Amino acid sequence: EYIDDAHLLGSDFLSISLGTWLTPDSPEVSENRLQHLVSTLDRAAELNMKVDITLGHNHVPDWMVKKYPKIDDVGGHFVAYDIDHPYARTYWKNLLKQVIPRIADHPAALTYDLTNEASWHNCSIYGFRKFRRWLKNRYGTLNALNRSWGMSLQTFKDIDSRPHGTSNPARWFDWCRFNQHRVMEWFRFLDGQIKKYDPDALCHVKIGNENTFRGSLTRRGGRRSTSRHNNGIDREALMR
């Protein structure tokens, strides 16, 4: 009903979710729920409205947690699961394979929002494995890493946490760059899976830019002492 209300208010654009709500009981998409999604697009088309289809990540179905108990250990902003967990990509490959062919050429479908107000400040054991590999590729040897960080790590396996501030600038920089790298890889994955079935898809990411840079005002009126470049969002890469 809200579509008709929005239309009466003069709106010609709306957002609807494509996400885990479509798989309430198993990895297989519920046909009834998928038909509801298609019917919503149909009604939007009848009203000459366009739709931004937002990938919904803010709920983890019970069946998924039971089968993969660690998948919700670490999430992001409006993302309730671990994007580095091996099953995360398997799940989205399967979901998008079932859904996108049904809506790819729909006249109301305008764009795909890969994530709403995205940010990631931490990662799981799976993410830190990626971090260690990234550091090995960047520095080559543990001695080179220790020289850069001014530390005396005995092994790359000692790296199992993130810095919480800029007291060690080199470590902070590497964490920020890695975090941006892994998040961009996640965005590229989602973008690629959508375009497998909708080659002309227009995909974007909705991000928040308030409080992003050092010195910008916080919600409480203070000024940030550090930037938010540790939240995984590489704005330059997103523009390429």
PDB file of C-alpha atoms in Angstrom:
ATOM      1  CA  GLU A   1       0.000   0.000   0.000  1.00  0.00           C
ATOM      2  CA  TYR A   2       2.853   2.401   0.646  1.00  0.00           C
ATOM      3  CA  ILE A   3       3.626   2.494  -3.078  1.00  0.00           C
ATOM      4  CA  ASP A   4       0.204   3.955  -3.804  1.00  0.00           C
ATOM      5  CA  ASP A   5       0.586   6.393  -0.925  1.00  0.00           C
ATOM      6  CA  ALA A   6       3.979   7.505  -2.233  1.00  0.00           C
ATOM      7  CA  HIS A   7       2.482   7.973  -5.674  1.00  0.00           C
ATOM      8  CA  LEU A   8      -0.341  10.094  -4.267  1.00  0.00           C
ATOM      9  CA  LEU A   9       2.274  12.270  -2.575  1.00  0.00           C
ATOM     10  CA  GLY A  10       3.887  12.891  -5.947  1.00  0.00           C
ATOM     11  CA  SER A  11       6.827  10.513  -5.649  1.00  0.00           C
ATOM     12  CA  ASP A  12       8.041   8.702  -8.753  1.00  0.00           C
ATOM     13  CA  PHE A  13      10.879   6.777  -7.084  1.00  0.00           C
ATOM     14  CA  LEU A  14      11.150   4.269  -4.240  1.00  0.00           C
ATOM     15  CA  SER A  15      13.441   1.655  -2.749  1.00  0.00           C
ATOM     16  CA  ILE A  16      12.610  -1.993  -2.071  1.00  0.00           C
ATOM     17  CA  SER A  17      14.689  -4.716  -0.461  1.00  0.00           C
ATOM     18  CA  LEU A  18      16.182  -7.803  -2.056  1.00  0.00           C
ATOM     19  CA  GLY A  19      17.771  -9.784   0.715  1.00  0.00           C
ATOM     20  CA  THR A  20      17.721 -12.508   3.295  1.00  0.00           C
ATOM     21  CA  TRP A  21      13.979 -12.073   3.859  1.00  0.00           C
ATOM     22  CA  LEU A  22      13.559 -14.043   0.625  1.00  0.00           C
ATOM     23  CA  THR A  23      15.118 -17.163   2.189  1.00  0.00           C
ATOM     24  CA  PRO A  24      13.318 -17.630   5.525  1.00  0.00           C
ATOM     25  CA  ASP A  25      13.674 -21.411   5.816  1.00  0.00           C
ATOM     26  CA  SER A  26      16.567 -22.517   3.599  1.00  0.00           C
ATOM     27  CA  PRO A  27      18.973 -21.244   0.919  1.00  0.00           C
ATOM     28  CA  GLU A  28      16.189 -21.691  -1.613  1.00  0.00           C
ATOM     29  CA  VAL A  29      14.203 -18.551  -2.335  1.00  0.00           C
ATOM     30  CA  SER A  30      10.575 -18.630  -1.219  1.00  0.00           C
ATOM     31  CA  GLU A  31       8.467 -18.448  -4.383  1.00  0.00           C
ATOM     32  CA  ASN A  32       5.703 -16.615  -2.525  1.00  0.00           C
ATOM     33  CA  ARG A  33       8.119 -13.971  -1.298  1.00  0.00           C
ATOM     34  CA  LEU A  34       9.778 -13.629  -4.667  1.00  0.00           C
ATOM     35  CA  GLN A  35       6.389 -13.183  -6.276  1.00  0.00           C
ATOM     36  CA  HIS A  36       5.654 -10.442  -3.747  1.00  0.00           C
ATOM     37  CA  LEU A  37       8.845  -8.677  -4.838  1.00  0.00           C
ATOM     38  CA  VAL A  38       7.877  -8.992  -8.509  1.00  0.00           C
ATOM     39  CA  SER A  39       4.323  -7.795  -7.778  1.00  0.00           C
ATOM     40  CA  THR A  40       5.749  -4.721  -6.039  1.00  0.00           C
ATOM     41  CA  LEU A  41       7.781  -3.934  -9.137  1.00  0.00           C
ATOM     42  CA  ASP A  42       4.697  -4.528 -11.296  1.00  0.00           C
ATOM     43  CA  ARG A  43       2.677  -2.036  -9.259  1.00  0.00           C
ATOM     44  CA  ALA A  44       5.480   0.522  -9.464  1.00  0.00           C
ATOM     45  CA  ALA A  45       5.516   0.139 -13.246  1.00  0.00           C
ATOM     46  CA  GLU A  46       1.759   0.651 -13.413  1.00  0.00           C
ATOM     47  CA  LEU A  47       2.223   3.930 -11.560  1.00  0.00           C
ATOM     48  CA  ASN A  48       5.153   4.934 -13.806  1.00  0.00           C
ATOM     49  CA  MET A  49       7.552   4.791 -10.845  1.00  0.00           C
ATOM     50  CA  LYS A  50      11.168   3.663 -10.804  1.00  0.00           C
ATOM     51  CA  VAL A  51      12.722   1.450  -8.132  1.00  0.00           C
ATOM     52  CA  ASP A  52      16.120   1.241  -6.471  1.00  0.00           C
ATOM     53  CA  ILE A  53      16.543  -2.406  -5.466  1.00  0.00           C
ATOM     54  CA  THR A  54      18.530  -2.456  -2.222  1.00  0.00           C
ATOM     55  CA  LEU A  55      20.378  -5.598  -1.191  1.00  0.00           C
ATOM     56  CA  GLY A  56      19.276  -6.261   2.385  1.00  0.00           C
ATOM     57  CA  HIS A  57      21.958  -7.560   4.755  1.00  0.00           C
ATOM     58  CA  ASN A  58      20.582  -6.666   8.179  1.00  0.00           C
ATOM     59  CA  HIS A  59      19.061 -10.034   9.079  1.00  0.00           C
ATOM     60  CA  VAL A  60      20.542 -13.528   9.356  1.00  0.00           C
ATOM     61  CA  PRO A  61      17.960 -16.330   9.034  1.00  0.00           C
ATOM     62  CA  ASP A  62      17.876 -18.866  11.884  1.00  0.00           C
ATOM     63  CA  TRP A  63      18.704 -21.745   9.559  1.00  0.00           C
ATOM     64  CA  MET A  64      21.924 -20.010   8.520  1.00  0.00           C
ATOM     65  CA  VAL A  65      23.126 -19.429  12.080  1.00  0.00           C
ATOM     66  CA  LYS A  66      22.351 -23.037  13.026  1.00  0.00           C
ATOM     67  CA  LYS A  67      24.359 -24.350  10.069  1.00  0.00           C
ATOM     68  CA  TYR A  68      27.170 -21.765  10.276  1.00  0.00           C
ATOM     69  CA  PRO A  69      27.373 -20.640  13.950  1.00  0.00           C
ATOM     70  CA  LYS A  70      30.194 -18.143  13.404  1.00  0.00           C
ATOM     71  CA  ILE A  71      28.622 -16.328  10.478  1.00  0.00           C
ATOM     72  CA  ASP A  72      27.129 -13.592  12.661  1.00  0.00           C
ATOM     73  CA  ASP A  73      30.139 -13.144  14.988  1.00  0.00           C
ATOM     74  CA  VAL A  74      31.216  -9.920  13.253  1.00  0.00           C
ATOM     75  CA  GLY A  75      29.125  -7.688  11.016  1.00  0.00           C
ATOM     76  CA  GLY A  76      29.077  -4.165   9.700  1.00  0.00           C
ATOM     77  CA  HIS A  77      26.709  -1.218   9.692  1.00  0.00           C
ATOM     78  CA  PHE A  78      23.341  -2.655   8.598  1.00  0.00           C
ATOM     79  CA  VAL A  79      25.153  -5.923   7.833  1.00  0.00           C
ATOM     80  CA  ALA A  80      24.349  -8.654  10.339  1.00  0.00           C
ATOM     81  CA  TYR A  81      26.818 -11.271   9.135  1.00  0.00           C
ATOM     82  CA  ASP A  82      30.504 -11.718   8.395  1.00  0.00           C
ATOM     83  CA  ILE A  83      31.332 -10.816   4.787  1.00  0.00           C
ATOM     84  CA  ASP A  84      34.595 -12.795   5.115  1.00  0.00           C
ATOM     85  CA  HIS A  85      32.871 -16.005   6.180  1.00  0.00           C
ATOM     86  CA  PRO A  86      33.239 -18.596   3.374  1.00  0.00           C
ATOM     87  CA  TYR A  87      29.481 -19.127   3.191  1.00  0.00           C
ATOM     88  CA  ALA A  88      28.677 -15.437   2.660  1.00  0.00           C
ATOM     89  CA  ARG A  89      29.627 -15.494  -1.007  1.00  0.00           C
ATOM     90  CA  THR A  90      28.044 -18.901  -1.564  1.00  0.00           C
ATOM     91  CA  TYR A  91      24.784 -17.587  -0.140  1.00  0.00           C
ATOM     92  CA  TRP A  92      24.681 -14.462  -2.302  1.00  0.00           C
ATOM     93  CA  LYS A  93      25.701 -16.335  -5.444  1.00  0.00           C
ATOM     94  CA  ASN A  94      22.745 -18.649  -4.921  1.00  0.00           C
ATOM     95  CA  LEU A  95      20.286 -15.905  -3.979  1.00  0.00           C
ATOM     96  CA  LEU A  96      21.114 -13.609  -6.890  1.00  0.00           C
ATOM     97  CA  LYS A  97      21.114 -16.521  -9.331  1.00  0.00           C
ATOM     98  CA  GLN A  98      17.522 -17.245  -8.326  1.00  0.00           C
ATOM     99  CA  VAL A  99      16.243 -13.665  -8.186  1.00  0.00           C
ATOM    100  CA  ILE A 100      17.993 -11.436 -10.731  1.00  0.00           C
ATOM    101  CA  PRO A 101      16.823 -13.331 -13.853  1.00  0.00           C
ATOM    102  CA  ARG A 102      13.238 -12.773 -12.696  1.00  0.00           C
ATOM    103  CA  ILE A 103      13.613  -8.984 -12.435  1.00  0.00           C
ATOM    104  CA  ALA A 104      16.501  -8.073 -14.763  1.00  0.00           C
ATOM    105  CA  ASP A 105      14.425  -6.568 -17.559  1.00  0.00           C
ATOM    106  CA  HIS A 106      11.615  -5.214 -15.434  1.00  0.00           C
ATOM    107  CA  PRO A 107      10.559  -1.741 -16.585  1.00  0.00           C
ATOM    108  CA  ALA A 108      10.394  -0.427 -13.017  1.00  0.00           C
ATOM    109  CA  ALA A 109      13.868  -1.658 -11.972  1.00  0.00           C
ATOM    110  CA  LEU A 110      16.275   1.272 -12.239  1.00  0.00           C
ATOM    111  CA  THR A 111      19.289   0.625  -9.990  1.00  0.00           C
ATOM    112  CA  TYR A 112      20.774  -1.769  -7.445  1.00  0.00           C
ATOM    113  CA  ASP A 113      22.064  -0.477  -4.113  1.00  0.00           C
ATOM    114  CA  LEU A 114      24.695  -3.001  -2.996  1.00  0.00           C
ATOM    115  CA  THR A 115      24.655  -1.888   0.647  1.00  0.00           C
ATOM    116  CA  ASN A 116      22.845   0.735   2.696  1.00  0.00           C
ATOM    117  CA  GLU A 117      25.051   3.190   4.632  1.00  0.00           C
ATOM    118  CA  ALA A 118      27.927   0.734   4.575  1.00  0.00           C
ATOM    119  CA  SER A 119      30.836   0.644   7.013  1.00  0.00           C
ATOM    120  CA  TRP A 120      33.006  -2.033   8.605  1.00  0.00           C
ATOM    121  CA  HIS A 121      35.295  -1.354  11.573  1.00  0.00           C
ATOM    122  CA  ASN A 122      36.359  -4.873  12.509  1.00  0.00           C
ATOM    123  CA  CYS A 123      36.698  -8.344  11.052  1.00  0.00           C
ATOM    124  CA  SER A 124      36.552 -11.986  12.118  1.00  0.00           C
ATOM    125  CA  ILE A 125      39.144 -14.747  12.211  1.00  0.00           C
ATOM    126  CA  TYR A 126      38.471 -15.153   8.483  1.00  0.00           C
ATOM    127  CA  GLY A 127      39.135 -11.483   7.911  1.00  0.00           C
ATOM    128  CA  PHE A 128      42.388 -11.523   9.876  1.00  0.00           C
ATOM    129  CA  ARG A 129      43.592 -14.434   7.763  1.00  0.00           C
ATOM    130  CA  LYS A 130      43.084 -12.164   4.771  1.00  0.00           C
ATOM    131  CA  PHE A 131      44.859  -9.325   6.598  1.00  0.00           C
ATOM    132  CA  ARG A 132      47.916 -11.485   7.233  1.00  0.00           C
ATOM    133  CA  ARG A 133      48.038 -12.546   3.573  1.00  0.00           C
ATOM    134  CA  TRP A 134      47.680  -8.913   2.511  1.00  0.00           C
ATOM    135  CA  LEU A 135      50.568  -7.891   4.770  1.00  0.00           C
ATOM    136  CA  LYS A 136      52.761 -10.713   3.451  1.00  0.00           C
ATOM    137  CA  ASN A 137      52.110  -9.529  -0.092  1.00  0.00           C
ATOM    138  CA  ARG A 138      52.799  -5.920   0.887  1.00  0.00           C
ATOM    139  CA  TYR A 139      55.999  -6.434   2.898  1.00  0.00           C
ATOM    140  CA  GLY A 140      57.315  -9.792   1.786  1.00  0.00           C
ATOM    141  CA  THR A 141      59.065 -10.556   5.080  1.00  0.00           C
ATOM    142  CA  LEU A 142      58.237 -10.238   8.751  1.00  0.00           C
ATOM    143  CA  ASN A 143      61.407  -8.177   9.281  1.00  0.00           C
ATOM    144  CA  ALA A 144      60.185  -5.595   6.775  1.00  0.00           C
ATOM    145  CA  LEU A 145      56.824  -5.413   8.518  1.00  0.00           C
ATOM    146  CA  ASN A 146      58.468  -5.033  11.939  1.00  0.00           C
ATOM    147  CA  ARG A 147      60.658  -2.206  10.649  1.00  0.00           C
ATOM    148  CA  SER A 148      57.624  -0.389   9.292  1.00  0.00           C
ATOM    149  CA  TRP A 149      55.499  -0.898  12.390  1.00  0.00           C
ATOM    150  CA  GLY A 150      58.331  -0.514  14.903  1.00  0.00           C
ATOM    151  CA  MET A 151      57.351  -3.802  16.513  1.00  0.00           C
ATOM    152  CA  SER A 152      58.934  -7.188  17.266  1.00  0.00           C
ATOM    153  CA  LEU A 153      56.355  -9.641  15.998  1.00  0.00           C
ATOM    154  CA  GLN A 154      57.604 -13.226  16.067  1.00  0.00           C
ATOM    155  CA  THR A 155      55.285 -14.475  13.330  1.00  0.00           C
ATOM    156  CA  PHE A 156      52.549 -13.170  11.060  1.00  0.00           C
ATOM    157  CA  LYS A 157      50.125 -15.241  13.151  1.00  0.00           C
ATOM    158  CA  ASP A 158      50.661 -12.744  15.984  1.00  0.00           C
ATOM    159  CA  ILE A 159      48.505 -10.325  13.999  1.00  0.00           C
ATOM    160  CA  ASP A 160      45.023 -11.110  15.240  1.00  0.00           C
ATOM    161  CA  SER A 161      43.602  -7.707  16.144  1.00  0.00           C
ATOM    162  CA  ARG A 162      43.220  -4.274  14.623  1.00  0.00           C
ATOM    163  CA  PRO A 163      44.653  -0.996  15.913  1.00  0.00           C
ATOM    164  CA  HIS A 164      42.199   1.213  17.761  1.00  0.00           C
ATOM    165  CA  GLY A 165      43.864   4.512  17.062  1.00  0.00           C
ATOM    166  CA  THR A 166      46.713   6.296  15.319  1.00  0.00           C
ATOM    167  CA  SER A 167      49.430   5.873  17.965  1.00  0.00           C
ATOM    168  CA  ASN A 168      51.236   3.622  15.483  1.00  0.00           C
ATOM    169  CA  PRO A 169      50.640   5.447  12.185  1.00  0.00           C
ATOM    170  CA  ALA A 170      52.100   2.730   9.916  1.00  0.00           C
ATOM    171  CA  ARG A 171      49.999   0.002  11.510  1.00  0.00           C
ATOM    172  CA  TRP A 172      46.918   2.216  11.382  1.00  0.00           C
ATOM    173  CA  PHE A 173      47.525   3.032   7.705  1.00  0.00           C
ATOM    174  CA  ASP A 174      47.944  -0.639   6.776  1.00  0.00           C
ATOM    175  CA  TRP A 175      44.789  -1.622   8.606  1.00  0.00           C
ATOM    176  CA  CYS A 176      42.781   1.144   6.899  1.00  0.00           C
ATOM    177  CA  ARG A 177      44.086   0.227   3.456  1.00  0.00           C
ATOM    178  CA  PHE A 178      43.463  -3.489   3.971  1.00  0.00           C
ATOM    179  CA  ASN A 179      39.970  -2.851   5.294  1.00  0.00           C
ATOM    180  CA  GLN A 180      39.177  -0.750   2.228  1.00  0.00           C
ATOM    181  CA  HIS A 181      40.625  -3.484   0.007  1.00  0.00           C
ATOM    182  CA  ARG A 182      38.532  -6.306   1.490  1.00  0.00           C
ATOM    183  CA  VAL A 183      35.336  -4.244   1.426  1.00  0.00           C
ATOM    184  CA  MET A 184      35.909  -3.229  -2.194  1.00  0.00           C
ATOM    185  CA  GLU A 185      36.432  -6.900  -3.060  1.00  0.00           C
ATOM    186  CA  TRP A 186      33.047  -7.602  -1.464  1.00  0.00           C
ATOM    187  CA  PHE A 187      31.380  -4.839  -3.488  1.00  0.00           C
ATOM    188  CA  ARG A 188      33.012  -6.089  -6.686  1.00  0.00           C
ATOM    189  CA  PHE A 189      31.764  -9.583  -5.941  1.00  0.00           C
ATOM    190  CA  LEU A 190      28.148  -8.427  -5.490  1.00  0.00           C
ATOM    191  CA  ASP A 191      28.370  -6.199  -8.553  1.00  0.00           C
ATOM    192  CA  GLY A 192      29.718  -9.076 -10.639  1.00  0.00           C
ATOM    193  CA  GLN A 193      27.053 -11.518  -9.491  1.00  0.00           C
ATOM    194  CA  ILE A 194      24.250  -9.099 -10.392  1.00  0.00           C
ATOM    195  CA  LYS A 195      25.747  -8.377 -13.808  1.00  0.00           C
ATOM    196  CA  LYS A 196      25.983 -12.091 -14.596  1.00  0.00           C
ATOM    197  CA  TYR A 197      22.208 -12.021 -14.992  1.00  0.00           C
ATOM    198  CA  ASP A 198      21.621  -8.323 -15.696  1.00  0.00           C
ATOM    199  CA  PRO A 199      24.626  -7.113 -17.747  1.00  0.00           C
ATOM    200  CA  ASP A 200      23.300  -3.558 -18.041  1.00  0.00           C
ATOM    201  CA  ALA A 201      22.617  -3.206 -14.316  1.00  0.00           C
ATOM    202  CA  LEU A 202      23.404   0.124 -12.680  1.00  0.00           C
ATOM    203  CA  CYS A 203      24.923  -0.688  -9.294  1.00  0.00           C
ATOM    204  CA  HIS A 204      25.872   1.758  -6.563  1.00  0.00           C
ATOM    205  CA  VAL A 205      26.671   1.894  -2.856  1.00  0.00           C
ATOM    206  CA  LYS A 206      24.956   4.232  -0.429  1.00  0.00           C
ATOM    207  CA  ILE A 207      27.513   5.628   2.018  1.00  0.00           C
ATOM    208  CA  GLY A 208      27.396   8.226   4.757  1.00  0.00           C
ATOM    209  CA  ASN A 209      29.870  11.085   4.481  1.00  0.00           C
ATOM    210  CA  GLU A 210      29.151  12.913   7.710  1.00  0.00           C
ATOM    211  CA  ASN A 211      32.015  12.847  10.240  1.00  0.00           C
ATOM    212  CA  THR A 212      34.286  11.354   7.598  1.00  0.00           C
ATOM    213  CA  PHE A 213      37.306  13.608   7.845  1.00  0.00           C
ATOM    214  CA  ARG A 214      39.448  14.770  10.747  1.00  0.00           C
ATOM    215  CA  GLY A 215      38.048  17.975  12.142  1.00  0.00           C
ATOM    216  CA  SER A 216      34.489  17.401  10.938  1.00  0.00           C
ATOM    217  CA  LEU A 217      31.731  17.795  13.500  1.00  0.00           C
ATOM    218  CA  THR A 218      30.369  14.773  15.332  1.00  0.00           C
ATOM    219  CA  ARG A 219      26.699  14.388  16.223  1.00  0.00           C
ATOM    220  CA  ARG A 220      27.473  15.746  19.687  1.00  0.00           C
ATOM    221  CA  GLY A 221      29.055  18.885  18.283  1.00  0.00           C
ATOM    222  CA  GLY A 222      32.679  17.953  18.901  1.00  0.00           C
ATOM    223  CA  ARG A 223      35.323  17.538  16.237  1.00  0.00           C
ATOM    224  CA  ARG A 224      36.760  14.214  15.108  1.00  0.00           C
ATOM    225  CA  SER A 225      40.391  13.669  16.074  1.00  0.00           C
ATOM    226  CA  THR A 226      40.858  11.054  13.330  1.00  0.00           C
ATOM    227  CA  SER A 227      39.308  10.396   9.954  1.00  0.00           C
ATOM    228  CA  ARG A 228      36.903   7.579   9.252  1.00  0.00           C
ATOM    229  CA  HIS A 229      39.148   5.999   6.680  1.00  0.00           C
ATOM    230  CA  ASN A 230      39.133   2.917   8.913  1.00  0.00           C
ATOM    231  CA  ASN A 231      35.518   2.100   8.014  1.00  0.00           C
ATOM    232  CA  GLY A 232      36.341   0.189   4.840  1.00  0.00           C
ATOM    233  CA  ILE A 233      34.968   2.717   2.357  1.00  0.00           C
ATOM    234  CA  ASP A 234      37.403   3.616  -0.424  1.00  0.00           C
ATOM    235  CA  ARG A 235      35.676   6.545  -2.100  1.00  0.00           C
ATOM    236  CA  GLU A 236      38.233   6.806  -4.901  1.00  0.00           C
ATOM    237  CA  ALA A 237      37.882   3.119  -5.796  1.00  0.00           C
ATOM    238  CA  LEU A 238      34.097   3.395  -5.780  1.00  0.00           C
ATOM    239  CA  MET A 239      34.297   6.147  -8.399  1.00  0.00           C
ATOM    240  CA  ARG A 240      36.378   4.073 -10.823  1.00  0.00           C
TER     241      ARG A 240
END
